[in-house]
Amino acid sequence: MMSEEGSGNMLIKPLKRVEEGNGESGENGHIRKKLKSVEPTGNERKHPKRKVVLLLAYSGKGYYGMQRNAGSSQFKTIEDELVTALIKSGCIPDNHGDDMKKMSFQRCARTDKGVSAAGQVVSLKLWMIEDVMEKINSNLPPQIRVLGLKRVTGGFNSKNSCDARTYSYMLPTVAFSPKDYYTNNSAAFRLEPETLQRVNQLFGSYKGTHNFHNFTSQKAARDPSARRYITEMSCGEPFVRGGAEFAEITVRGQSFMMHQIRKMIGLVIAVVKGYSGDEVLKRSWGEEKVDVPKAPGLGLVLEKVHFDRYNKRFGGDGLHECLEWTEEEQAILAFKEEHIYPSIVETECKEGSMASWMATLPIHDFEATATGAQDKDREQVGEYNTIIYLPVQLSVVLCPTKCLTLLDESSTIST
């Protein structure tokens, strides 16, 4: 309202209301807003769009990890296959494949190259078409399967809502053999109960909260995000597959950084084999830089993701389901027996990735810190850069810090 003073009287004049947007003039000078009606088409008209989670199982062999790399078609990932199957099945529009934010896509864990999963969970919005799981699976390769689907709350995020993750690592027990054991006869090796007990004592040291900046890359010693909480880590009883003895390590924690689990296992193997003492574990949690070897990616499996807080809040409200997969356990086990375990055993027996990796352990310096060793070298011999090419299968290299260093396969060293 607007007022004017005149002749001592207050005059009140109403203002005309103008609506924003494009429109046409109507009666009394008002603006009429033109509303553009949008007609739903295709699946938008036939099927509702809902927020769901998918339970995924896959063998990571031949794939460059879980997460999709837009514009890198030569590096095929698990999400590349999944998004393609979702589009072909009519669950999402074509343009959602180029921008996954449009379907609110999120995965629980980014598994690395070659890493498998039996219980990966992704959240997204999709059209609830008929026989949705069957149609998605019909467009997926056999080594990737959707084993479960559940409705979740609209704001659910599989990564942020996840309380913990459980991984397993299947490896040949010859990894725990003495360092002078002849690995060409690895199939004949059998793990002694005393060695298994020592292995579990070392794995038990990881329980609790520690600074794991030495177990990943590009993390400073005082970076708060390098502190991680481990609730369980142990090695199970050995078993024989393909004529060789294997064992399965289980580790559960709130979250893990890139390569963290593989380095945790790699350091314990180095200690058991005698390349370093037990004290290296505690030293690796300190601020100094420690050289921690990274075990091969083959054998690492994302077993399960946990949503305890979500289940407690929404699982019993009568509208939503608990994110537990009890009914899918048989399907999960069947997939592991058909696709994951055979792939690990056959690849290990054929390529010997663990034996090849163990041959590199003598190169690591577990006694001195990385920065301390570099400073000492510079004081003695000064700054220099030399590249040595080794085209032979096994070579002996003279280095300034060590008399002899053994290298397996063709390598290039910068000293």
XYZ file of C-alpha atoms in Angstrom:
415
model
C 0.000 0.000 0.000
C 1.135 3.527 -0.699
C 0.106 6.766 1.088
C -0.021 10.396 -0.015
C -0.673 13.488 2.111
C -2.994 16.166 0.803
C -5.269 18.755 2.426
C -4.528 17.145 5.740
C -6.130 13.870 4.681
C -4.431 10.501 4.246
C -5.240 8.894 0.924
C -4.690 5.167 0.499
C -4.136 3.856 -3.029
C -3.882 0.133 -3.832
C -0.888 -0.974 -5.895
C -1.359 -3.244 -8.850
C 0.292 -6.652 -8.427
C 2.633 -7.732 -11.190
C 3.536 -11.401 -11.526
C 7.036 -12.322 -12.587
C 7.743 -14.192 -15.759
C 6.667 -13.922 -19.322
C 3.005 -13.191 -19.820
C 0.325 -11.169 -21.543
C -1.636 -8.134 -20.362
C -5.097 -8.944 -19.122
C -7.993 -6.984 -17.689
C -7.238 -4.117 -15.254
C -3.588 -4.066 -16.415
C -2.655 -7.262 -14.602
C -0.066 -9.633 -16.080
C -1.153 -13.176 -16.677
C 1.625 -15.714 -16.350
C 1.861 -18.293 -19.093
C 2.577 -21.709 -17.635
C 4.245 -24.207 -19.871
C 2.873 -27.651 -19.276
C 5.314 -30.533 -19.545
C 3.838 -33.844 -20.584
C 5.582 -36.912 -19.162
C 6.776 -39.306 -21.809
C 7.863 -42.943 -21.965
C 8.733 -44.533 -18.647
C 8.047 -41.249 -16.807
C 4.336 -41.742 -17.510
C 4.246 -45.500 -16.942
C 6.554 -46.033 -13.951
C 7.376 -44.058 -10.794
C 10.930 -42.933 -10.113
C 12.206 -44.149 -6.752
C 15.377 -44.069 -4.646
C 16.753 -47.578 -4.260
C 19.913 -49.491 -3.427
C 21.328 -52.297 -5.546
C 23.377 -55.151 -4.107
C 26.203 -55.839 -6.573
C 28.601 -58.751 -6.911
C 31.396 -58.780 -9.460
C 34.755 -60.246 -10.375
C 37.184 -57.373 -10.872
C 39.502 -59.205 -13.258
C 39.863 -57.248 -16.491
C 38.354 -54.045 -15.074
C 40.019 -50.812 -13.980
C 38.189 -50.594 -10.681
C 34.636 -49.717 -9.714
C 34.292 -45.994 -10.378
C 33.423 -44.745 -13.840
C 35.923 -42.501 -15.635
C 33.974 -40.271 -17.986
C 35.639 -39.969 -21.378
C 38.000 -42.921 -20.790
C 36.293 -45.700 -22.693
C 39.558 -47.612 -23.090
C 39.706 -48.174 -19.309
C 36.560 -50.224 -18.702
C 35.135 -50.129 -15.154
C 32.316 -51.906 -13.337
C 30.167 -48.769 -13.367
C 30.551 -48.500 -17.152
C 28.876 -51.883 -17.494
C 26.210 -51.075 -14.898
C 25.202 -47.718 -16.402
C 24.993 -49.236 -19.872
C 22.740 -52.011 -18.528
C 20.516 -49.500 -16.708
C 19.984 -47.517 -19.905
C 19.334 -50.595 -22.055
C 16.867 -51.903 -19.470
C 14.891 -48.655 -19.485
C 15.623 -47.854 -15.831
C 17.191 -44.443 -16.475
C 17.189 -41.941 -19.375
C 20.075 -41.946 -21.846
C 21.456 -38.615 -20.638
C 21.880 -39.907 -17.075
C 24.782 -42.007 -18.284
C 26.810 -38.886 -19.088
C 25.981 -37.165 -15.805
C 25.459 -39.672 -13.004
C 24.495 -36.905 -10.550
C 21.151 -36.708 -12.344
C 20.211 -40.077 -10.868
C 21.867 -39.324 -7.468
C 24.282 -42.216 -8.013
C 26.689 -43.124 -5.204
C 28.713 -46.228 -4.426
C 29.753 -47.484 -0.977
C 33.368 -48.188 -1.888
C 35.673 -47.459 -4.814
C 37.389 -50.772 -5.389
C 40.737 -50.641 -7.216
C 41.800 -52.309 -10.440
C 41.309 -56.088 -10.317
C 39.507 -56.011 -6.936
C 36.267 -58.004 -6.672
C 33.130 -57.549 -4.583
C 30.478 -59.848 -3.150
C 28.503 -57.155 -1.317
C 28.958 -53.777 -2.995
C 25.970 -51.425 -2.553
C 25.097 -48.460 -4.771
C 22.253 -45.972 -4.317
C 20.433 -44.245 -7.171
C 17.068 -43.087 -8.512
C 15.526 -45.227 -11.222
C 12.200 -46.074 -12.829
C 10.622 -49.046 -11.089
C 9.911 -51.069 -14.200
C 8.575 -54.611 -14.055
C 11.121 -57.373 -13.418
C 13.736 -54.679 -12.923
C 16.528 -56.942 -11.587
C 16.055 -59.548 -14.307
C 16.166 -56.907 -17.042
C 19.308 -55.262 -15.633
C 21.090 -58.617 -15.308
C 20.141 -59.577 -18.864
C 22.240 -56.625 -20.052
C 25.230 -57.320 -17.793
C 28.173 -59.681 -18.429
C 28.123 -62.911 -16.358
C 30.867 -61.688 -13.993
C 28.689 -58.762 -12.799
C 25.335 -59.371 -11.137
C 22.635 -57.420 -9.282
C 21.664 -59.748 -6.431
C 19.302 -57.507 -4.488
C 17.206 -54.322 -4.632
C 15.549 -52.356 -1.800
C 13.732 -49.043 -1.449
C 15.415 -46.429 0.744
C 14.681 -42.914 1.992
C 14.880 -40.057 -0.491
C 18.001 -38.566 1.097
C 19.876 -41.862 1.413
C 23.535 -41.841 0.294
C 25.241 -45.236 0.260
C 28.686 -43.771 0.963
C 27.753 -41.348 3.759
C 25.258 -43.718 5.391
C 27.745 -46.601 5.559
C 29.089 -47.259 9.082
C 31.681 -49.913 8.251
C 33.075 -52.067 5.482
C 34.299 -55.664 5.600
C 36.934 -56.950 3.149
C 38.536 -60.336 2.663
C 41.906 -61.126 1.125
C 42.559 -64.587 -0.261
C 46.248 -65.438 -0.659
C 48.486 -68.526 -1.000
C 49.940 -69.435 2.384
C 53.424 -69.557 0.856
C 53.323 -65.778 1.431
C 54.083 -66.564 5.099
C 56.999 -68.889 4.312
C 60.561 -68.016 5.429
C 62.351 -65.638 3.080
C 64.788 -68.337 1.970
C 61.979 -70.735 0.955
C 62.185 -71.822 -2.701
C 58.991 -70.324 -4.176
C 59.069 -72.523 -7.293
C 57.731 -75.252 -5.017
C 55.014 -73.042 -3.520
C 52.211 -75.578 -4.130
C 53.852 -77.949 -1.642
C 54.009 -75.374 1.158
C 51.762 -75.881 4.184
C 51.245 -73.300 6.926
C 52.202 -74.400 10.432
C 49.756 -73.644 13.291
C 52.463 -71.700 15.145
C 53.001 -69.446 12.118
C 49.267 -68.827 11.768
C 49.118 -67.859 15.446
C 51.956 -65.366 14.956
C 50.232 -63.956 11.857
C 47.046 -63.337 13.841
C 48.970 -61.692 16.672
C 50.407 -59.215 14.180
C 47.054 -58.591 12.513
C 45.523 -58.043 15.957
C 47.934 -55.128 16.464
C 45.992 -53.150 13.850
C 42.809 -53.098 15.950
C 41.853 -49.692 17.251
C 42.549 -46.217 15.897
C 45.934 -45.586 14.268
C 47.568 -43.109 11.932
C 47.795 -44.913 8.580
C 49.493 -42.156 6.575
C 52.238 -44.644 5.625
C 49.639 -47.047 4.221
C 48.405 -44.844 1.390
C 49.712 -42.105 -0.903
C 49.647 -38.319 -0.666
C 48.732 -38.194 3.018
C 50.739 -36.045 5.420
C 51.657 -37.486 8.809
C 49.476 -34.943 10.637
C 46.518 -35.190 8.279
C 43.516 -36.039 10.519
C 41.899 -38.047 7.704
C 44.761 -40.577 7.905
C 43.479 -41.804 11.289
C 41.311 -44.881 10.738
C 39.483 -47.221 13.096
C 39.899 -50.995 12.635
C 37.520 -53.283 14.534
C 38.610 -56.703 13.271
C 41.508 -58.290 11.396
C 42.423 -61.971 11.380
C 43.509 -64.853 9.150
C 41.373 -67.990 8.946
C 42.380 -71.634 8.767
C 44.132 -72.656 5.534
C 42.415 -74.688 2.806
C 43.513 -76.302 -0.464
C 42.295 -75.182 -3.899
C 43.816 -76.067 -7.240
C 46.508 -78.116 -5.520
C 47.847 -75.127 -3.546
C 47.121 -74.016 0.011
C 45.286 -70.720 0.525
C 44.004 -68.724 3.484
C 41.514 -65.878 3.814
C 42.188 -62.700 5.795
C 39.199 -60.716 7.070
C 39.358 -57.036 8.003
C 36.578 -54.710 9.124
C 36.858 -50.966 9.663
C 34.887 -47.759 9.435
C 36.565 -46.823 6.151
C 39.773 -47.447 4.245
C 42.077 -45.310 2.142
C 43.508 -46.250 -1.229
C 45.808 -49.291 -0.957
C 45.525 -49.287 2.856
C 44.462 -52.925 3.248
C 47.035 -54.202 0.767
C 49.796 -52.337 2.627
C 48.572 -53.581 6.002
C 48.837 -57.143 4.710
C 52.103 -56.478 2.894
C 53.839 -55.220 6.045
C 52.728 -58.236 8.112
C 54.006 -60.593 5.401
C 57.381 -58.806 5.439
C 57.602 -59.198 9.233
C 56.599 -62.877 9.227
C 59.129 -63.657 6.493
C 61.873 -62.004 8.544
C 62.612 -58.844 6.575
C 61.803 -56.653 9.578
C 61.034 -56.849 13.280
C 57.622 -56.505 14.931
C 58.401 -52.940 16.016
C 58.034 -51.679 12.444
C 54.240 -51.750 12.851
C 54.215 -49.229 15.699
C 56.844 -47.142 13.936
C 54.677 -47.010 10.810
C 51.901 -45.320 12.828
C 54.242 -42.526 13.893
C 55.036 -39.334 12.018
C 58.169 -40.601 10.283
C 57.957 -41.967 6.761
C 58.243 -45.775 6.645
C 58.674 -47.878 3.515
C 55.585 -50.136 3.525
C 55.245 -52.761 0.749
C 51.895 -53.135 -1.026
C 50.575 -56.678 -1.520
C 49.044 -57.597 -4.921
C 45.464 -56.546 -5.653
C 44.476 -60.069 -6.666
C 42.612 -61.700 -3.796
C 41.037 -58.554 -2.315
C 37.223 -58.745 -2.125
C 34.676 -56.279 -0.719
C 32.560 -58.694 1.312
C 29.964 -56.527 3.021
C 28.988 -52.959 3.840
C 27.195 -52.106 7.084
C 24.355 -49.613 7.720
C 23.772 -49.972 11.467
C 22.634 -46.362 12.090
C 20.250 -46.357 9.130
C 18.762 -49.710 10.133
C 18.240 -48.526 13.702
C 16.470 -45.342 12.594
C 14.454 -46.494 9.590
C 14.548 -50.290 9.567
C 11.636 -50.680 11.952
C 9.457 -47.742 10.939
C 7.108 -49.921 8.907
C 7.876 -48.045 5.681
C 11.445 -49.056 4.902
C 13.438 -52.287 4.934
C 16.591 -53.025 6.916
C 19.620 -53.021 4.685
C 20.575 -56.583 5.515
C 20.905 -59.245 2.856
C 20.125 -62.464 4.730
C 17.850 -63.771 1.978
C 20.553 -63.144 -0.634
C 23.334 -64.995 1.218
C 22.994 -68.170 -0.849
C 23.114 -66.202 -4.107
C 26.190 -64.310 -2.855
C 27.994 -67.531 -1.935
C 27.078 -69.134 -5.272
C 28.453 -66.125 -7.167
C 31.730 -66.242 -5.208
C 32.137 -69.953 -5.894
C 31.419 -69.524 -9.601
C 33.218 -66.288 -10.440
C 35.430 -64.847 -7.675
C 37.256 -67.790 -6.081
C 38.083 -69.590 -9.365
C 39.396 -66.339 -10.860
C 41.708 -65.736 -7.887
C 43.006 -69.307 -7.735
C 43.501 -69.748 -11.483
C 45.204 -66.369 -11.900
C 47.505 -66.960 -8.931
C 48.487 -70.463 -10.057
C 49.042 -69.302 -13.634
C 50.706 -65.923 -13.139
C 52.203 -66.294 -9.650
C 51.529 -62.684 -8.679
C 52.293 -63.322 -5.003
C 55.620 -65.034 -5.747
C 56.620 -62.198 -8.091
C 55.718 -59.617 -5.467
C 57.633 -61.456 -2.722
C 60.760 -61.261 -4.889
C 60.630 -57.452 -4.528
C 60.622 -57.451 -0.711
C 64.465 -57.376 -0.403
C 64.438 -53.999 -2.161
C 62.499 -52.359 0.692
C 64.432 -50.735 3.528
C 62.415 -51.379 6.683
C 64.995 -50.133 9.180
C 65.579 -46.536 8.065
C 62.920 -43.948 7.350
C 62.545 -42.907 3.728
C 63.491 -39.287 4.433
C 66.304 -40.268 6.788
C 67.836 -42.625 4.222
C 67.666 -39.946 1.528
C 69.353 -37.348 3.726
C 72.114 -39.786 4.642
C 72.736 -40.649 0.991
C 72.987 -36.994 0.027
C 75.528 -36.318 2.772
C 77.718 -39.183 1.569
C 77.481 -38.984 -2.210
C 75.649 -35.728 -3.019
C 72.784 -35.187 -5.455
C 72.730 -37.242 -8.634
C 70.340 -38.981 -10.998
C 71.226 -42.186 -12.786
C 68.887 -44.487 -14.683
C 69.882 -48.138 -14.988
C 68.047 -50.405 -17.434
C 67.844 -54.096 -16.546
C 66.714 -56.219 -19.498
C 67.501 -59.560 -17.841
C 65.245 -61.736 -15.723
C 67.257 -61.341 -12.515
C 69.965 -58.736 -12.113
C 72.390 -57.611 -9.435
C 72.634 -53.843 -9.036
C 75.281 -51.981 -7.079
C 73.691 -49.175 -5.070
C 75.288 -46.556 -2.822
C 73.195 -47.539 0.203
C 73.434 -51.300 -0.175
C 76.046 -53.650 -1.525
C 73.600 -55.779 -3.468
C 69.967 -55.358 -4.457
C 68.032 -58.120 -6.174
C 65.409 -57.225 -8.748
C 62.943 -59.520 -10.390
C 62.051 -59.118 -14.077
C 62.879 -56.228 -16.351
C 63.049 -53.004 -14.340
C 64.171 -49.393 -14.376
C 65.690 -47.891 -11.243
C 66.314 -44.245 -10.433
C 69.069 -43.786 -7.848
